[in-house]
Each structure stands twice: as structure tokens, then as C-alpha cells.
Amino acid sequence: MPIRIRTRHRRPGGLTGTAALIGACALALAGCGDGGDASAKADGTPAAATTTATATPSSRPTPEASPTPSAVTMSDQTGAVLGSAIAVADGKGLDYAVYLQGTGLSLAGGGKQASSYGPGEEVCEQVDDPADTNPSFDVAFTVPREGRDCAGRPLHTPTPTPTKTRANGTGGTSGGGGTSAGGTGACELTSPAGNCYADGQFCAGKHRGLSTHGRGGEYLTCASDSDGRWRWSDGVPG
């Protein structure tokens, strides 16, 4: 009996057609999208990124100007007594120096310092040094030179006690003590009542700083004591 052989024919809708369809879709997808992006990808040129430059503030602080210290000053003590002028300078914390009047005191270094002085002496002049030009002082006071006033004029010089000649021709004073107030002219300065001064007695304001012989013949000077009172003194304590 003859054998029938069946021949199978592939249908167009099989695997081959499916593969072709997938490939077509892949090609279609590759061509899809923004034309600009595709062109940029094709050229290999990346899109330029826009950046905004921001200034970076400096971290270093601006230095502040140092304040200028104010100079310490004091009121003019010219005409006052030296003791009070020194007290004012000490109260201000100022270094002071005392010079003799009329010796050329200046900030450049002139002048002669007083080797000794009393608190009751008059201040003839005050020189301030706020700029610290002279390293020796912040303020300087001048006092009269010995035997002179602030203007440089000589003070009154007492007349020497008169002497008598003894019979043998030798010189000497009569009597054991000095000449007393007896109209001999030994008391060059007198009190407002007309009497010769004595050691320790208060002196008149017009006689401050002057000298005279006292009622006992002693040489007295009107000076300020430790309490600031003007008295006649022979310079001997007690």
C-alpha cells in the first residue's frame, strides 16, 4: 500500500516574522526622541552647563584703629605754693621735678634742678610735658633762686649788725647778744603793729619769702611750716 508523505510549509506568521517585527521596533525606538539630543549625542559635544560665579567673602576681619590715649594734664600752679603744686601732680600720677627760676628750664633739657626746696616756696613757672618730650618729668616747677624773687630781683638784704671798736682796737660787738628792737634799725621788717618779729611768729602776707633780723638779733625768714602756715623761722628746729 503506498505511503502518503505530508510536507509542512512554514507560515509567514511564525518565529521569523516575530523576530523581524522586534528588530523593526528596536530601530524605531533608536530613532525616537528629541532631535536636538540626538544631534548632540551624534556630535559627541556635551551640553554647556551655565554656572553663576559667587564672590567668596574674606574671612580676615578688618583691623580696628587703636584709640589714642589722652594726655594727663593739670591746672597751672604758677603763683601757688610748691607743696600744693606737688600734691596736685601726685594726685594726677605725674612725675614732677623742681628747677631754679631763671636757669633756662626747657623741654629740650635746659635748666638747673633745685638741690633743696621747701613746700612753702612760690611756684614761679610750670612747664608741662604731655608729649613726653623730656624723659625726666611730666611736669616741672621752678622756684626762686636763693636771695631772689621769681622775677630774679634780689630780695631785701638786712643791714649788718653794727659793731663797736673796743679800747684795745680789736673789733667786736657790744653786749653778748644781737641788737634788739630799740630804734637801731636792726629790724628791717616789722609787723603791722610796728614791732620786730620773733622766731615762730606769724608773718604778714606781704613778707612771705622775705628775711629780716628778729627782736633778739636772730636772722629770720618767712616760710611755710608743715601745716602750710607762714611763720618766721631762724632755720633751727624747735
CSV table of C-alpha atoms in Angstrom, one decimal:
chain,number,residue,atom,x,y,z
A,1,MET,CA,0.0,0.0,0.0
A,2,PRO,CA,1.6,3.3,-1.0
A,3,ILE,CA,2.7,5.6,2.0
A,4,ARG,CA,1.5,9.3,1.9
A,5,ILE,CA,4.1,11.8,2.8
A,6,ARG,CA,2.9,15.2,4.3
A,7,THR,CA,5.1,18.1,3.5
A,8,ARG,CA,4.9,21.0,6.1
A,9,HIS,CA,5.2,24.6,4.8
A,10,ARG,CA,6.3,27.5,7.1
A,11,ARG,CA,3.8,30.1,7.6
A,12,PRO,CA,4.8,33.7,7.3
A,13,GLY,CA,3.4,34.5,10.8
A,14,GLY,CA,6.0,32.2,12.6
A,15,LEU,CA,9.2,33.0,14.5
A,16,THR,CA,10.8,34.6,11.6
A,17,GLY,CA,8.1,37.2,11.3
A,18,THR,CA,8.2,37.9,15.0
A,19,ALA,CA,12.0,38.5,15.0
A,20,ALA,CA,11.7,40.9,12.1
A,21,LEU,CA,9.0,42.8,14.0
A,22,ILE,CA,11.1,43.1,17.1
A,23,GLY,CA,14.0,44.4,15.1
A,24,ALA,CA,11.9,46.9,13.4
A,25,CYS,CA,10.6,48.2,16.7
A,26,ALA,CA,14.2,48.5,18.1
A,27,LEU,CA,15.2,50.6,15.1
A,28,ALA,CA,12.2,52.7,15.5
A,29,LEU,CA,12.9,53.3,19.2
A,30,ALA,CA,16.5,54.3,18.4
A,31,GLY,CA,15.3,57.0,16.1
A,32,CYS,CA,12.7,58.3,18.6
A,33,GLY,CA,13.1,61.3,21.0
A,34,ASP,CA,14.2,64.9,20.8
A,35,GLY,CA,16.1,65.6,17.6
A,36,GLY,CA,18.4,68.1,19.5
A,37,ASP,CA,19.5,65.5,21.9
A,38,ALA,CA,20.1,63.0,19.2
A,39,SER,CA,22.2,65.6,17.3
A,40,ALA,CA,24.2,66.4,20.5
A,41,LYS,CA,24.8,62.7,21.0
A,42,ALA,CA,25.8,62.3,17.5
A,43,ASP,CA,28.3,65.1,17.6
A,44,GLY,CA,29.7,63.9,21.0
A,45,THR,CA,29.5,67.5,22.3
A,46,PRO,CA,28.1,67.8,25.8
A,47,ALA,CA,25.6,70.5,26.6
A,48,ALA,CA,27.2,73.5,28.2
A,49,ALA,CA,26.3,74.0,31.8
A,50,THR,CA,25.6,77.5,33.0
A,51,THR,CA,27.3,78.5,36.2
A,52,THR,CA,27.0,81.6,38.3
A,53,ALA,CA,30.2,82.9,39.9
A,54,THR,CA,29.6,83.8,43.6
A,55,ALA,CA,32.1,86.1,45.4
A,56,THR,CA,33.6,84.4,48.4
A,57,PRO,CA,33.8,86.9,51.4
A,58,SER,CA,37.2,87.3,53.1
A,59,SER,CA,37.4,85.6,56.4
A,60,ARG,CA,40.0,88.1,57.7
A,61,PRO,CA,38.5,90.8,59.9
A,62,THR,CA,39.2,94.4,59.3
A,63,PRO,CA,41.6,95.7,62.0
A,64,GLU,CA,40.2,98.4,64.2
A,65,ALA,CA,42.2,101.6,64.8
A,66,SER,CA,43.7,101.7,68.3
A,67,PRO,CA,42.4,104.6,70.4
A,68,THR,CA,44.9,107.4,71.1
A,69,PRO,CA,45.4,107.7,74.8
A,70,SER,CA,44.6,111.2,76.1
A,71,ALA,CA,47.4,113.0,77.8
A,72,VAL,CA,47.0,113.7,81.6
A,73,THR,CA,47.2,117.4,82.3
A,74,MET,CA,46.9,119.5,85.4
A,75,SER,CA,45.9,123.1,86.1
A,76,ASP,CA,48.6,125.8,86.1
A,77,GLN,CA,50.1,126.1,89.6
A,78,THR,CA,52.0,129.3,88.9
A,79,GLY,CA,51.8,131.6,91.9
A,80,ALA,CA,50.8,128.7,94.3
A,81,VAL,CA,53.0,127.3,97.0
A,82,LEU,CA,55.2,124.4,95.9
A,83,GLY,CA,53.7,122.0,98.4
A,84,SER,CA,50.2,122.2,97.0
A,85,ALA,CA,51.5,122.0,93.4
A,86,ILE,CA,53.4,118.8,94.2
A,87,ALA,CA,50.2,117.4,95.8
A,88,VAL,CA,48.2,118.1,92.6
A,89,ALA,CA,50.9,116.4,90.5
A,90,ASP,CA,50.9,113.3,92.8
A,91,GLY,CA,47.1,113.1,92.6
A,92,LYS,CA,47.4,113.0,88.8
A,93,GLY,CA,50.1,110.4,88.9
A,94,LEU,CA,52.6,112.7,87.2
A,95,ASP,CA,56.3,112.7,87.7
A,96,TYR,CA,57.5,116.1,88.7
A,97,ALA,CA,60.8,118.0,89.0
A,98,VAL,CA,61.8,121.2,90.7
A,99,TYR,CA,64.1,123.7,88.9
A,100,LEU,CA,65.6,127.1,89.8
A,101,GLN,CA,63.9,130.0,88.1
A,102,GLY,CA,65.9,131.9,85.5
A,103,THR,CA,68.3,129.0,84.7
A,104,GLY,CA,66.8,128.2,81.3
A,105,LEU,CA,64.3,125.4,82.0
A,106,SER,CA,63.0,123.8,78.8
A,107,LEU,CA,61.7,120.5,77.4
A,108,ALA,CA,64.9,120.2,75.5
A,109,GLY,CA,66.8,119.6,78.7
A,110,GLY,CA,67.8,123.1,79.9
A,111,GLY,CA,67.7,124.4,83.4
A,112,LYS,CA,69.3,123.7,86.8
A,113,GLN,CA,67.4,121.5,89.2
A,114,ALA,CA,67.0,122.7,92.8
A,115,SER,CA,69.1,120.8,95.2
A,116,SER,CA,66.7,121.7,98.1
A,117,TYR,CA,63.4,123.4,98.4
A,118,GLY,CA,60.6,123.9,100.8
A,119,PRO,CA,56.9,123.3,100.5
A,120,GLY,CA,56.2,127.0,101.1
A,121,GLU,CA,58.2,128.3,98.2
A,122,GLU,CA,56.3,130.1,95.4
A,123,VAL,CA,55.9,128.3,92.1
A,124,CYS,CA,57.3,130.8,89.6
A,125,GLU,CA,56.6,128.8,86.4
A,126,GLN,CA,55.1,125.5,85.4
A,127,VAL,CA,56.3,123.6,82.3
A,128,ASP,CA,54.0,120.7,81.2
A,129,ASP,CA,55.3,117.8,79.0
A,130,PRO,CA,52.1,116.0,77.7
A,131,ALA,CA,54.0,114.7,74.6
A,132,ASP,CA,56.7,113.1,76.8
A,133,THR,CA,59.5,115.1,75.2
A,134,ASN,CA,61.7,115.2,78.3
A,135,PRO,CA,62.1,111.8,80.0
A,136,SER,CA,63.0,113.5,83.3
A,137,PHE,CA,59.5,114.8,84.1
A,138,ASP,CA,55.8,115.0,83.2
A,139,VAL,CA,55.6,118.5,84.8
A,140,ALA,CA,58.3,120.8,86.1
A,141,PHE,CA,58.0,123.7,88.6
A,142,THR,CA,60.5,126.5,89.1
A,143,VAL,CA,61.2,128.2,92.4
A,144,PRO,CA,63.2,131.4,93.1
A,145,ARG,CA,66.9,131.2,93.4
A,146,GLU,CA,68.3,131.9,96.8
A,147,GLY,CA,68.1,135.6,97.7
A,148,ARG,CA,65.9,136.4,94.7
A,149,ASP,CA,62.2,136.6,93.8
A,150,CYS,CA,60.5,134.9,90.8
A,151,ALA,CA,61.5,137.9,88.6
A,152,GLY,CA,65.1,137.4,89.5
A,153,ARG,CA,65.3,140.6,91.6
A,154,PRO,CA,67.4,140.5,94.7
A,155,LEU,CA,65.4,140.2,97.9
A,156,HIS,CA,65.9,142.7,100.7
A,157,THR,CA,69.2,142.2,102.3
A,158,PRO,CA,69.3,143.2,106.0
A,159,THR,CA,71.9,145.7,107.1
A,160,PRO,CA,74.7,144.1,109.1
A,161,THR,CA,74.5,144.5,112.8
A,162,PRO,CA,76.7,147.5,113.7
A,163,THR,CA,79.9,146.8,115.5
A,164,LYS,CA,81.8,148.8,118.0
A,165,THR,CA,85.6,149.1,118.5
A,166,ARG,CA,87.0,148.2,121.8
A,167,ALA,CA,89.5,150.3,123.6
A,168,ASN,CA,92.3,148.0,122.6
A,169,GLY,CA,91.5,148.4,118.9
A,170,THR,CA,90.0,145.0,118.3
A,171,GLY,CA,86.7,144.7,116.7
A,172,GLY,CA,83.7,143.1,118.3
A,173,THR,CA,80.1,143.6,119.1
A,174,SER,CA,79.0,145.3,122.2
A,175,GLY,CA,77.0,143.2,124.5
A,176,GLY,CA,76.5,139.4,124.5
A,177,GLY,CA,73.5,139.2,122.1
A,178,GLY,CA,72.4,140.8,118.9
A,179,THR,CA,70.9,144.2,118.7
A,180,SER,CA,67.3,144.3,119.8
A,181,ALA,CA,64.4,146.4,118.7
A,182,GLY,CA,65.5,149.7,120.1
A,183,GLY,CA,65.4,152.0,117.1
A,184,THR,CA,68.8,150.9,115.9
A,185,GLY,CA,67.5,149.8,112.5
A,186,ALA,CA,68.4,146.1,113.1
A,187,CYS,CA,64.7,145.0,112.5
A,188,GLU,CA,64.4,145.7,108.8
A,189,LEU,CA,60.9,144.4,108.6
A,190,THR,CA,58.2,144.8,111.3
A,191,SER,CA,54.8,143.5,111.9
A,192,PRO,CA,51.7,145.5,111.0
A,193,ALA,CA,51.7,146.8,114.6
A,194,GLY,CA,55.3,148.1,114.1
A,195,ASN,CA,57.1,145.5,116.2
A,196,CYS,CA,60.1,143.4,115.4
A,197,TYR,CA,59.3,139.8,114.6
A,198,ALA,CA,60.2,136.8,116.7
A,199,ASP,CA,61.0,133.2,115.9
A,200,GLY,CA,57.8,131.3,115.3
A,201,GLN,CA,55.6,134.3,115.0
A,202,PHE,CA,53.1,134.6,112.1
A,203,CYS,CA,54.3,136.9,109.3
A,204,ALA,CA,52.3,139.2,107.1
A,205,GLY,CA,51.3,138.2,103.7
A,206,LYS,CA,53.5,140.8,102.1
A,207,HIS,CA,56.5,139.4,103.9
A,208,ARG,CA,56.3,135.8,102.6
A,209,GLY,CA,59.6,134.6,101.4
A,210,LEU,CA,61.5,137.6,102.8
A,211,SER,CA,64.1,137.7,105.6
A,212,THR,CA,64.9,140.1,108.4
A,213,HIS,CA,66.5,140.3,111.8
A,214,GLY,CA,64.2,139.5,114.8
A,215,ARG,CA,63.8,141.2,118.1
A,216,GLY,CA,66.7,139.2,119.5
A,217,GLY,CA,69.0,139.8,116.6
A,218,GLU,CA,68.4,136.4,115.0
A,219,TYR,CA,68.2,136.1,111.3
A,220,LEU,CA,64.6,135.1,110.4
A,221,THR,CA,62.9,134.0,107.1
A,222,CYS,CA,59.2,134.0,106.5
A,223,ALA,CA,58.5,130.4,105.3
A,224,SER,CA,55.6,128.0,105.3
A,225,ASP,CA,55.6,125.4,108.1
A,226,SER,CA,54.5,121.8,107.8
A,227,ASP,CA,50.8,122.9,108.2
A,228,GLY,CA,51.1,125.4,105.4
A,229,ARG,CA,51.1,128.4,107.8
A,230,TRP,CA,53.6,131.2,107.1
A,231,ARG,CA,55.8,131.9,110.2
A,232,TRP,CA,59.2,133.5,110.9
A,233,SER,CA,61.9,130.9,111.4
A,234,ASP,CA,65.6,131.1,112.2
A,235,GLY,CA,66.0,127.7,110.5
A,236,VAL,CA,66.7,125.9,113.8
A,237,PRO,CA,64.1,123.2,114.7
A,238,GLY,CA,62.3,123.8,117.9
